[in-house]
Coordinates of C-alpha atoms in Angstrom, one line a residue:
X1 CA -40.4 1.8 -3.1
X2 CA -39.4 -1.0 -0.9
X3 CA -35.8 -2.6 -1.8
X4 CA -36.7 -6.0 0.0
X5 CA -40.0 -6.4 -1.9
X6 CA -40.5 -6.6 -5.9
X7 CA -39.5 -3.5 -7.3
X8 CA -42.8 -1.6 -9.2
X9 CA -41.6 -1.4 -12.6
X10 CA -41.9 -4.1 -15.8
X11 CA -38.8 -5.8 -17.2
X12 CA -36.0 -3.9 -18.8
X13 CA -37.3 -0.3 -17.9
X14 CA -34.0 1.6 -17.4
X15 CA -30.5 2.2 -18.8
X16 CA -28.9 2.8 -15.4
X17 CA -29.8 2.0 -12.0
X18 CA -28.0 3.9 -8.8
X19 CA -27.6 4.1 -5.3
X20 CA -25.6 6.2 -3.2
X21 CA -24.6 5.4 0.3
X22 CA -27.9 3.7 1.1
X23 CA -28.2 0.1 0.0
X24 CA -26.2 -1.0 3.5
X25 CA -29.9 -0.6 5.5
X26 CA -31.5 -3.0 3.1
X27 CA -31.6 -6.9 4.7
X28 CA -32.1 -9.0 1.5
X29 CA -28.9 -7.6 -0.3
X30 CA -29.1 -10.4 -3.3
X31 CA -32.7 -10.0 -3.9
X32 CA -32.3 -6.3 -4.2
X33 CA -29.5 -7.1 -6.6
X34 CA -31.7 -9.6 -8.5
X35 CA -34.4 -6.9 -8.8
X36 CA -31.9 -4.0 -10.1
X37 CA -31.2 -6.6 -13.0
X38 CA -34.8 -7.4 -13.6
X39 CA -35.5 -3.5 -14.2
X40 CA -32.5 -3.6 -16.2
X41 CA -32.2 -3.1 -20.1
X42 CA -29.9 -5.4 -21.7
X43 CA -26.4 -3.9 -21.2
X44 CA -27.8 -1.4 -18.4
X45 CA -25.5 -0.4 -15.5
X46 CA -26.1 -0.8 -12.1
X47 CA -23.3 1.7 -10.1
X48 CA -23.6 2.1 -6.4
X49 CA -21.6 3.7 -3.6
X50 CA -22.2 1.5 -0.3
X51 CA -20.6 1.1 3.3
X52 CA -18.1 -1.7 4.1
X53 CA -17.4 -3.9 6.4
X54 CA -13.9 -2.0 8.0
X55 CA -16.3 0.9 9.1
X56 CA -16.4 2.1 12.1
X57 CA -13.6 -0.5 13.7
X58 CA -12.4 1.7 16.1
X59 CA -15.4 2.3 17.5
X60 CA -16.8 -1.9 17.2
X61 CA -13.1 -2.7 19.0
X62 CA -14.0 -0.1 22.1
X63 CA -17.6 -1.5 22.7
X64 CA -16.6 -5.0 22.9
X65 CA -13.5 -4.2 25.1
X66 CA -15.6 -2.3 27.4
X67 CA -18.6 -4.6 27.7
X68 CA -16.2 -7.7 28.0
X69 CA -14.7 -6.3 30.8
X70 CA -18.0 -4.3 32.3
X71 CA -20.7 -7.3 31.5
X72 CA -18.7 -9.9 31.1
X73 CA -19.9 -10.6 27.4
X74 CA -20.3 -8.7 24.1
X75 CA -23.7 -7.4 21.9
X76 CA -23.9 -6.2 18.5
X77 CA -23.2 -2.1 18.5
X78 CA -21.9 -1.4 15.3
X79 CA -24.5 -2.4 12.6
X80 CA -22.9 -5.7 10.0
X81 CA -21.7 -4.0 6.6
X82 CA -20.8 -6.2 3.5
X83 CA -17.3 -7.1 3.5
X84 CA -15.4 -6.0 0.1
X85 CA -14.6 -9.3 -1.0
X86 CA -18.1 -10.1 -1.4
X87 CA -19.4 -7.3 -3.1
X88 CA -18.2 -9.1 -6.8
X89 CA -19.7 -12.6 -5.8
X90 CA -23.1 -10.6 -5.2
X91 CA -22.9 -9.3 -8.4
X92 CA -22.1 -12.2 -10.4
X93 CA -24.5 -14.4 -8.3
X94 CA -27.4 -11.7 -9.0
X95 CA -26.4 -11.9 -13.1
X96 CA -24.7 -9.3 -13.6
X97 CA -21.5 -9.2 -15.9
X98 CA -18.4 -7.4 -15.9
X99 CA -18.2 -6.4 -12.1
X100 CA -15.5 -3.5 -10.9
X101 CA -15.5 -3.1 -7.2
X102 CA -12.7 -0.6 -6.0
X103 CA -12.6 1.1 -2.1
X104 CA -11.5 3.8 -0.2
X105 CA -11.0 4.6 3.2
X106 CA -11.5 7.6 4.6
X107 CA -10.3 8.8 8.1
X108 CA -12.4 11.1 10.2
X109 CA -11.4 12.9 13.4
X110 CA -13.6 13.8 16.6
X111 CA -13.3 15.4 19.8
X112 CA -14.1 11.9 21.6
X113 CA -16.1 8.9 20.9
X114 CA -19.2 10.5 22.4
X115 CA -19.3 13.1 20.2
X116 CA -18.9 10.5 17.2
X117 CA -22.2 8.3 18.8
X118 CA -24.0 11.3 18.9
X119 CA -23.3 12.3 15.1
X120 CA -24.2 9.0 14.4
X121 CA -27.5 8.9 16.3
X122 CA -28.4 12.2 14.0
X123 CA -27.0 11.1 11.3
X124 CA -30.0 8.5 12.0
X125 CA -27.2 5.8 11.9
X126 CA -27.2 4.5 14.9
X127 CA -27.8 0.6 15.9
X128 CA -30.6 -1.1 14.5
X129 CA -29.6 -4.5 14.3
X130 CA -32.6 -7.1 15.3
X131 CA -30.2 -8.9 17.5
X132 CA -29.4 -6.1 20.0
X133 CA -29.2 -5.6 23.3
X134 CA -32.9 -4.8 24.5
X135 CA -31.6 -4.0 28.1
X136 CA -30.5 -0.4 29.0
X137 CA -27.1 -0.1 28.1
X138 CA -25.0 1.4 31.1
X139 CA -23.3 4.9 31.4
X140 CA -20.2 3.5 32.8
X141 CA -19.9 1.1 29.6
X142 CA -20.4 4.4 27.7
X143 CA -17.5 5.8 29.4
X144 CA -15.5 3.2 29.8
X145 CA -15.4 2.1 25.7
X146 CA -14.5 6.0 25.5
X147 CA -11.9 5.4 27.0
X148 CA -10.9 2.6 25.5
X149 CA -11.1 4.8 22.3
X150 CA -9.1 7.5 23.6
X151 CA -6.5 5.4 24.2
X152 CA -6.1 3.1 21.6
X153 CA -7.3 5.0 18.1
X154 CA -5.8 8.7 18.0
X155 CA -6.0 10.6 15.2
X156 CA -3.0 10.0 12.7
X157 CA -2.2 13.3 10.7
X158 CA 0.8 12.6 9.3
X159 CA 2.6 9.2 9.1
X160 CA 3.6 8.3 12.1
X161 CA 2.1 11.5 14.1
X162 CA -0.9 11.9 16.4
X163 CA -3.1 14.1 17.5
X164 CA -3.5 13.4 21.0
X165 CA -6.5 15.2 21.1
X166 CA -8.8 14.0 18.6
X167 CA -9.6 10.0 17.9
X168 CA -10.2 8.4 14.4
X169 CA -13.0 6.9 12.7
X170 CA -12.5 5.1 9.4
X171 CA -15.4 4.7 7.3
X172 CA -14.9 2.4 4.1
X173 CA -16.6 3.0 0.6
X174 CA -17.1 0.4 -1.5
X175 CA -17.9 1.6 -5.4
X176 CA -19.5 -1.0 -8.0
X177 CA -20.3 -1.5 -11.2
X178 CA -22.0 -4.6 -13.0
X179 CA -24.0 -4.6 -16.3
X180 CA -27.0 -6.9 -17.4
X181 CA -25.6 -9.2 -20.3
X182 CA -25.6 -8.5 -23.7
X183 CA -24.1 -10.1 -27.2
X184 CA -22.4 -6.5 -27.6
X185 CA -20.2 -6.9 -24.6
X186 CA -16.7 -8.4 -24.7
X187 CA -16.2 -12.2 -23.6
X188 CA -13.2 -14.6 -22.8
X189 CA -12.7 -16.6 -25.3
X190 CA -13.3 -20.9 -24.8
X191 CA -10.7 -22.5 -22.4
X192 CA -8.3 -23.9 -24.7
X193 CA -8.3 -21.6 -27.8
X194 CA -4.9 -20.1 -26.7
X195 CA -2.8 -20.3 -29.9
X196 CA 0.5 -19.0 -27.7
X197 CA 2.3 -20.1 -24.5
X198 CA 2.6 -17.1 -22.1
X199 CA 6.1 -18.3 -21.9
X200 CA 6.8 -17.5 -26.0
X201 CA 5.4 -13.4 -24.8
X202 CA 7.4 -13.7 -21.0
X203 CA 11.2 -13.2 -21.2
X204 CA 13.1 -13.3 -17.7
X205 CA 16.3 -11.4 -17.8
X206 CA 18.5 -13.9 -16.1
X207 CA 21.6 -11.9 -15.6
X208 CA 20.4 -9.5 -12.9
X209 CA 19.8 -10.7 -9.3
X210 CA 15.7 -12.2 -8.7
X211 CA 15.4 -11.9 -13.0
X212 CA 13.6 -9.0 -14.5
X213 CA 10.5 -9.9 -17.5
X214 CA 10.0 -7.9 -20.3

């Protein structure tokens, strides 16, 4: 199916929607959301593993450092990924309720930064953004932002230790869950219903130094 057109199934057809690692390629991010919901029973689960917006930042940093100081400007090399912090606003702006976004990071190592464009370029990941360069893009920017790389993003292996001979690549994972609403689920209750202060549930231990609560 296409993810930026109307999906081809009625209302309310599924229990659980997912999507693993792929939803970063599609444009219209909110009207795919909208759509996952539409399919959606009530209470359904939408759960999806996607790239963020921290990936590959080694590898954005050395482009634009090289091609600032080769070309005299910068172009988009590295394709734009979500940012974490949005990932729950999509959600709840697409109608879903009770969104849990977590991350992780993980660190990759490679010979050199060529080696990590070509994995990329099979990995068909490479740059496909509309606004790209259209010119050929020079050798000696190639070599230059590997470099660059080299120099400024070895491979940490320990905490505070190197290998000099590999370079890093972080790539960040961003996993989510919302649900389509139901009467089932739990809700706040109305601002203003408290019955308790949070100070009457809050005590601060004022005989130790910077108070303790219990």
């Amino acid at each position: 199916a296409d993810e930026e057109s109307k999906l081809p199934f009625p209302d309310g057809t599924f229990d659980l929607v997912l999507s693993s690692a792929s939803i970063h390629w599609v444009n219209n991010l909110p009207g795919l959301l909208s759509e996952a919901k539409r399919v959606l029973k009530p209470d359904g689960c939408l759960m999806f593993a996607m790239v963020g917006g921290s990936t590959l930042s080694e590898l954005r940093s050395s482009l634009v450092l090289a091609e600032m100081e080769r070309d005299g400007g910068v172009s988009t090399h590295v394709g734009p990924f979500v940012d974490f912090a949005d990932v729950g606003t999509l959600l709840t702006a697409a109608g879903f309720t009770l969104p849990t976004v977590d991350i992780d990071t993980i660190k990759l190592g490679y010979p050199n930064a060529m080696v990590l464009m070509e994995h990329l370029q099979r990995m068909g990941e490479g740059n496909a953004c509309a606004s790209r360069r259209t010119d050929r893009i020079s050798a000696d920017m190639f070599l230059s932002a590997a470099c660059v790389y080299d120099e400024m993003f070895k491979l940490e292996v320990d905490d505070g230790v190197h290998d000099d001979e590999s370079i890093e690549a972080s790539i960040q994972i961003i996993y989510a869950i919302g649900w389509t609403p139901d009467d089932s689920q739990q809700k706040p209750l109305e601002r203003g219903s408290a019955t308790r202060k949070i100070g009457e549930d809050v005590v601060v231990d004022k005989t130790t130094p910077g108070g303790s609560s219990e």
